[in-house]
Short mmCIF file of C-alpha atoms in Angstrom, two decimals:
data_model
loop_
_atom_site.label_atom_id
_atom_site.label_comp_id
_atom_site.label_asym_id
_atom_site.label_seq_id
_atom_site.Cartn_x
_atom_site.Cartn_y
_atom_site.Cartn_z
CA MET A 1 50.75 -10.21 60.92
CA THR A 2 47.85 -12.28 61.75
CA PRO A 3 46.04 -14.77 59.45
CA ILE A 4 43.04 -13.05 59.87
CA ALA A 5 44.88 -9.30 58.37
CA LEU A 6 46.60 -11.82 55.68
CA ILE A 7 43.24 -13.00 54.90
CA SER A 8 42.06 -9.29 54.34
CA ARG A 9 44.59 -8.24 52.48
CA ASN A 10 44.29 -10.63 49.87
CA VAL A 11 40.61 -10.74 48.90
CA SER A 12 40.06 -7.25 46.60
CA PRO A 13 37.03 -5.47 48.36
CA ARG A 14 33.63 -4.79 45.59
CA ARG A 15 33.17 -2.79 43.58
CA ARG A 16 29.99 -0.06 44.53
CA GLY A 17 29.36 0.01 40.62
CA ARG A 18 28.70 -2.94 38.43
CA HIS A 19 29.86 -3.13 35.24
CA ARG A 20 26.90 -3.04 32.89
CA ARG A 21 27.11 -5.24 29.31
CA PRO A 22 26.13 -3.30 26.61
CA SER A 23 23.15 -3.84 25.74
CA ARG A 24 22.55 -5.73 21.39
CA PHE A 25 19.58 -3.31 21.00
CA GLY A 26 22.18 0.07 22.19
CA ARG A 27 22.46 1.24 18.54
CA MET A 28 19.63 0.26 16.83
CA PRO A 29 18.01 3.52 16.39
CA GLU A 30 21.47 4.36 14.45
CA VAL A 31 21.14 1.12 12.21
CA LEU A 32 17.97 2.06 11.83
CA LEU A 33 18.45 5.72 10.03
CA ILE A 34 21.96 4.73 8.15
CA LEU A 35 19.50 2.03 6.38
CA LEU A 36 16.79 4.72 6.09
CA PHE A 37 19.52 7.34 4.01
CA LEU A 38 20.98 4.18 2.45
CA GLY A 39 17.28 3.21 1.12
CA LEU A 40 16.53 7.38 0.20
CA LEU A 41 18.92 7.22 -2.16
CA LEU A 42 18.31 4.51 -3.20
CA VAL A 43 14.83 4.89 -4.10
CA PRO A 44 15.58 7.77 -7.07
CA LEU A 45 18.20 5.11 -8.37
CA THR A 46 16.42 3.04 -9.11
CA ALA A 47 13.37 4.93 -10.85
CA LEU A 48 16.24 6.86 -13.14
CA ALA A 49 17.01 2.88 -13.88
CA GLN A 50 13.69 2.44 -15.60
CA PRO A 51 13.21 3.19 -18.81
CA ALA A 52 10.51 6.01 -19.63
CA THR A 53 7.14 4.39 -21.05
CA ALA A 54 5.61 4.81 -23.81
CA PRO A 55 2.39 7.27 -24.38
CA ALA A 56 -0.24 5.03 -24.54
CA GLU A 57 -2.18 4.33 -28.22
CA PRO A 58 -5.13 6.03 -28.72
CA GLU A 59 -7.84 3.86 -29.50
CA PRO A 60 -9.56 4.05 -33.59
CA ARG A 61 -12.37 6.05 -32.85
CA PHE A 62 -11.79 8.49 -36.84
CA SER A 63 -13.79 8.14 -39.26
CA TRP A 64 -12.90 8.46 -42.64
CA PRO A 65 -12.59 12.59 -43.76
CA LEU A 66 -13.82 11.17 -47.45
CA SER A 67 -16.93 9.59 -48.78
CA PRO A 68 -16.90 6.69 -49.68
CA SER A 69 -13.38 5.51 -48.63
CA PRO A 70 -10.96 7.30 -50.34
CA PRO A 71 -8.16 5.33 -51.77
CA VAL A 72 -4.14 6.23 -50.43
CA THR A 73 -2.57 7.69 -52.78
CA ARG A 74 0.56 8.23 -50.05
CA PRO A 75 1.24 6.71 -47.19
CA PHE A 76 2.23 7.85 -43.78
CA GLU A 77 5.98 7.96 -42.94
CA PRO A 78 7.00 8.78 -39.84
CA PRO A 79 10.13 11.43 -38.84
CA ALA A 80 13.00 10.98 -37.94
CA GLY A 81 13.03 13.75 -35.86
CA PRO A 82 11.35 17.05 -35.51
CA TYR A 83 12.93 18.87 -38.14
CA ALA A 84 13.46 15.21 -40.22
CA PRO A 85 11.73 14.63 -43.28
CA GLY A 86 9.06 12.59 -43.93
CA HIS A 87 5.35 11.98 -44.64
CA ARG A 88 3.59 13.73 -40.95
CA GLY A 89 -0.06 12.32 -42.71
CA VAL A 90 -1.53 10.38 -45.78
CA ASP A 91 -2.90 11.53 -48.79
CA LEU A 92 -6.16 10.94 -49.57
CA GLY A 93 -7.58 10.38 -53.45
CA GLY A 94 -10.96 12.92 -53.79
CA ALA A 95 -12.42 15.18 -56.81
CA PRO A 96 -12.38 19.02 -56.88
CA GLY A 97 -15.20 20.13 -55.02
CA GLN A 98 -15.63 17.19 -52.88
CA GLN A 99 -17.09 17.77 -49.11
CA VAL A 100 -14.34 17.53 -46.67
CA LEU A 101 -15.86 15.69 -43.56
CA ALA A 102 -14.69 15.59 -39.89
CA ALA A 103 -13.57 12.91 -39.00
CA GLY A 104 -15.00 13.05 -35.21
CA PRO A 105 -16.68 15.42 -32.76
CA GLY A 106 -14.63 18.32 -31.92
CA VAL A 107 -13.48 22.04 -31.91
CA VAL A 108 -12.52 24.37 -35.02
CA VAL A 109 -9.30 25.50 -33.52
CA PHE A 110 -8.06 26.81 -37.26
CA ALA A 111 -9.74 27.57 -40.95
CA GLY A 112 -8.11 30.28 -42.79
CA LEU A 113 -5.05 30.23 -45.76
CA LEU A 114 -2.00 28.78 -44.19
CA ALA A 115 0.92 29.14 -46.24
CA GLY A 116 -1.52 29.86 -49.81
CA ARG A 117 -3.14 26.86 -48.98
CA GLY A 118 -7.36 26.26 -47.66
CA VAL A 119 -6.40 24.71 -43.81
CA VAL A 120 -8.76 23.12 -41.23
CA SER A 121 -7.98 22.42 -38.08
CA VAL A 122 -10.36 20.25 -35.23
CA ASP A 123 -9.01 19.63 -31.46
CA HIS A 124 -10.20 16.54 -30.25
CA ASP A 125 -10.81 14.75 -27.15
CA GLY A 126 -7.15 13.07 -25.82
CA GLY A 127 -4.65 15.82 -26.88
CA LEU A 128 -5.86 14.68 -30.37
CA ARG A 129 -5.71 17.42 -33.89
CA THR A 130 -6.62 16.95 -36.89
CA THR A 131 -5.87 18.75 -40.42
CA TYR A 132 -7.10 18.50 -43.62
CA GLU A 133 -5.64 20.63 -46.67
CA PRO A 134 -6.03 21.98 -48.90
CA VAL A 135 -10.14 22.82 -48.47
CA THR A 136 -11.96 25.75 -48.50
CA ALA A 137 -13.38 26.08 -45.32
CA LEU A 138 -16.93 25.72 -44.20
CA VAL A 139 -16.60 26.65 -41.17
CA ALA A 140 -14.49 29.17 -38.11
CA ALA A 141 -12.64 28.46 -35.56
CA GLY A 142 -14.41 28.25 -32.17
CA ASP A 143 -17.30 25.97 -34.55
CA GLN A 144 -17.85 22.82 -32.67
CA VAL A 145 -18.40 19.89 -34.47
CA TYR A 146 -19.88 16.78 -34.74
CA ARG A 147 -18.43 13.45 -36.36
CA GLY A 148 -19.29 12.84 -40.53
CA GLN A 149 -20.17 16.89 -40.92
CA PRO A 150 -19.08 18.57 -43.52
CA ILE A 151 -15.96 21.17 -42.46
CA GLY A 152 -15.28 21.97 -46.44
CA ALA A 153 -14.86 21.68 -49.81
CA LEU A 154 -11.52 19.59 -51.24
CA ASP A 155 -9.38 21.81 -53.89
CA PRO A 156 -7.12 20.99 -56.51
CA GLY A 157 -3.36 21.29 -56.73
CA HIS A 158 -1.72 19.20 -53.95
CA PRO A 159 1.76 18.79 -54.27
CA GLU A 160 2.80 15.52 -55.61
CA CYS A 161 -0.90 14.74 -56.44
CA GLN A 162 -0.81 12.17 -58.94
CA VAL A 163 -5.06 12.36 -58.92
CA THR A 164 -6.99 15.36 -59.66
CA ALA A 165 -7.32 16.00 -56.09
CA CYS A 166 -5.59 15.17 -53.36
CA LEU A 167 -6.73 15.40 -49.30
CA HIS A 168 -3.95 15.65 -46.98
CA TRP A 169 -5.07 14.44 -43.41
CA ALA A 170 -2.94 15.00 -40.57
CA VAL A 171 -3.44 13.85 -36.54
CA ARG A 172 -1.00 14.82 -34.10
CA ARG A 173 -1.00 14.32 -30.09
CA GLY A 174 1.25 17.82 -29.20
CA GLU A 175 4.61 17.52 -31.18
CA GLU A 176 3.78 14.01 -32.02
CA TYR A 177 2.45 13.05 -35.31
CA LEU A 178 0.49 9.88 -35.43
CA ASN A 179 -0.80 7.28 -38.47
CA PRO A 180 -4.26 8.77 -38.86
CA LEU A 181 -5.45 5.05 -40.50
CA SER A 182 -4.50 3.21 -37.57
CA LEU A 183 -6.85 5.56 -35.81
CA ILE A 184 -9.70 4.76 -38.02
CA GLN A 185 -13.24 2.82 -36.36
CA VAL A 186 -13.73 -0.05 -38.57
CA ASP A 187 -17.18 -0.95 -38.62
CA SER A 188 -17.60 -3.67 -37.08
CA ARG A 189 -21.26 -4.48 -36.69
CA ILE A 190 -23.51 -7.50 -37.05
CA ARG A 191 -25.39 -6.66 -40.27
CA LEU A 192 -28.52 -10.26 -40.25
CA LYS A 193 -30.79 -10.46 -43.69
CA PRO A 194 -34.25 -11.37 -42.51
CA TRP A 195 -35.02 -15.16 -41.80
CA ASN A 196 -38.57 -16.43 -42.76
CA GLY A 197 -38.27 -19.08 -40.43
CA GLY A 198 -41.74 -18.09 -38.67
CA ASP A 199 -43.20 -19.27 -41.99
CA ALA A 200 -41.69 -22.07 -42.94
CA MET A 201 -42.83 -23.34 -39.31
CA SER A 202 -45.87 -22.29 -40.38
CA ARG A 203 -46.27 -24.47 -43.34
#
């Protein structure tokens, strides 16, 4: 065998197709899809892990339903549950026949007898409802009332009342009862006394 033949046998023929190295970007679409899927799973879990925020307390907007400012004979005692015992409002000392005033503007949704007692309920903005009992109603359901408008006359006979007559005043938002005293708007207007400085300067 000639030297040329030996050289031709030892040299391997070139492959027609070139072997391509795998691109590092070849699997990127699959990786992105996996990350997106995991992100969609984690979002609901993080939302469940966060505690639910309680509804914000409404700002003080009401005035006393009796005038002048009455004594509180029994405070608000929030119940532990919907059917648990408690005092779902405040009792205010008054006199029989005293005018009961709307604590704020709204619409009367009930005015009549309930379990033998006279009751007036008024709906206000923000989902609030005020209830007054025992009263002889001076308004009817559907009437619009303004703040301080007489809506009834106070009746005696409220249970556990330690004075001649007590008004039970309650406020609720949906099924949640709120402390009415925390919703009373305090008059913060500054009253200026007359100033005679001009007379003093002219002297």
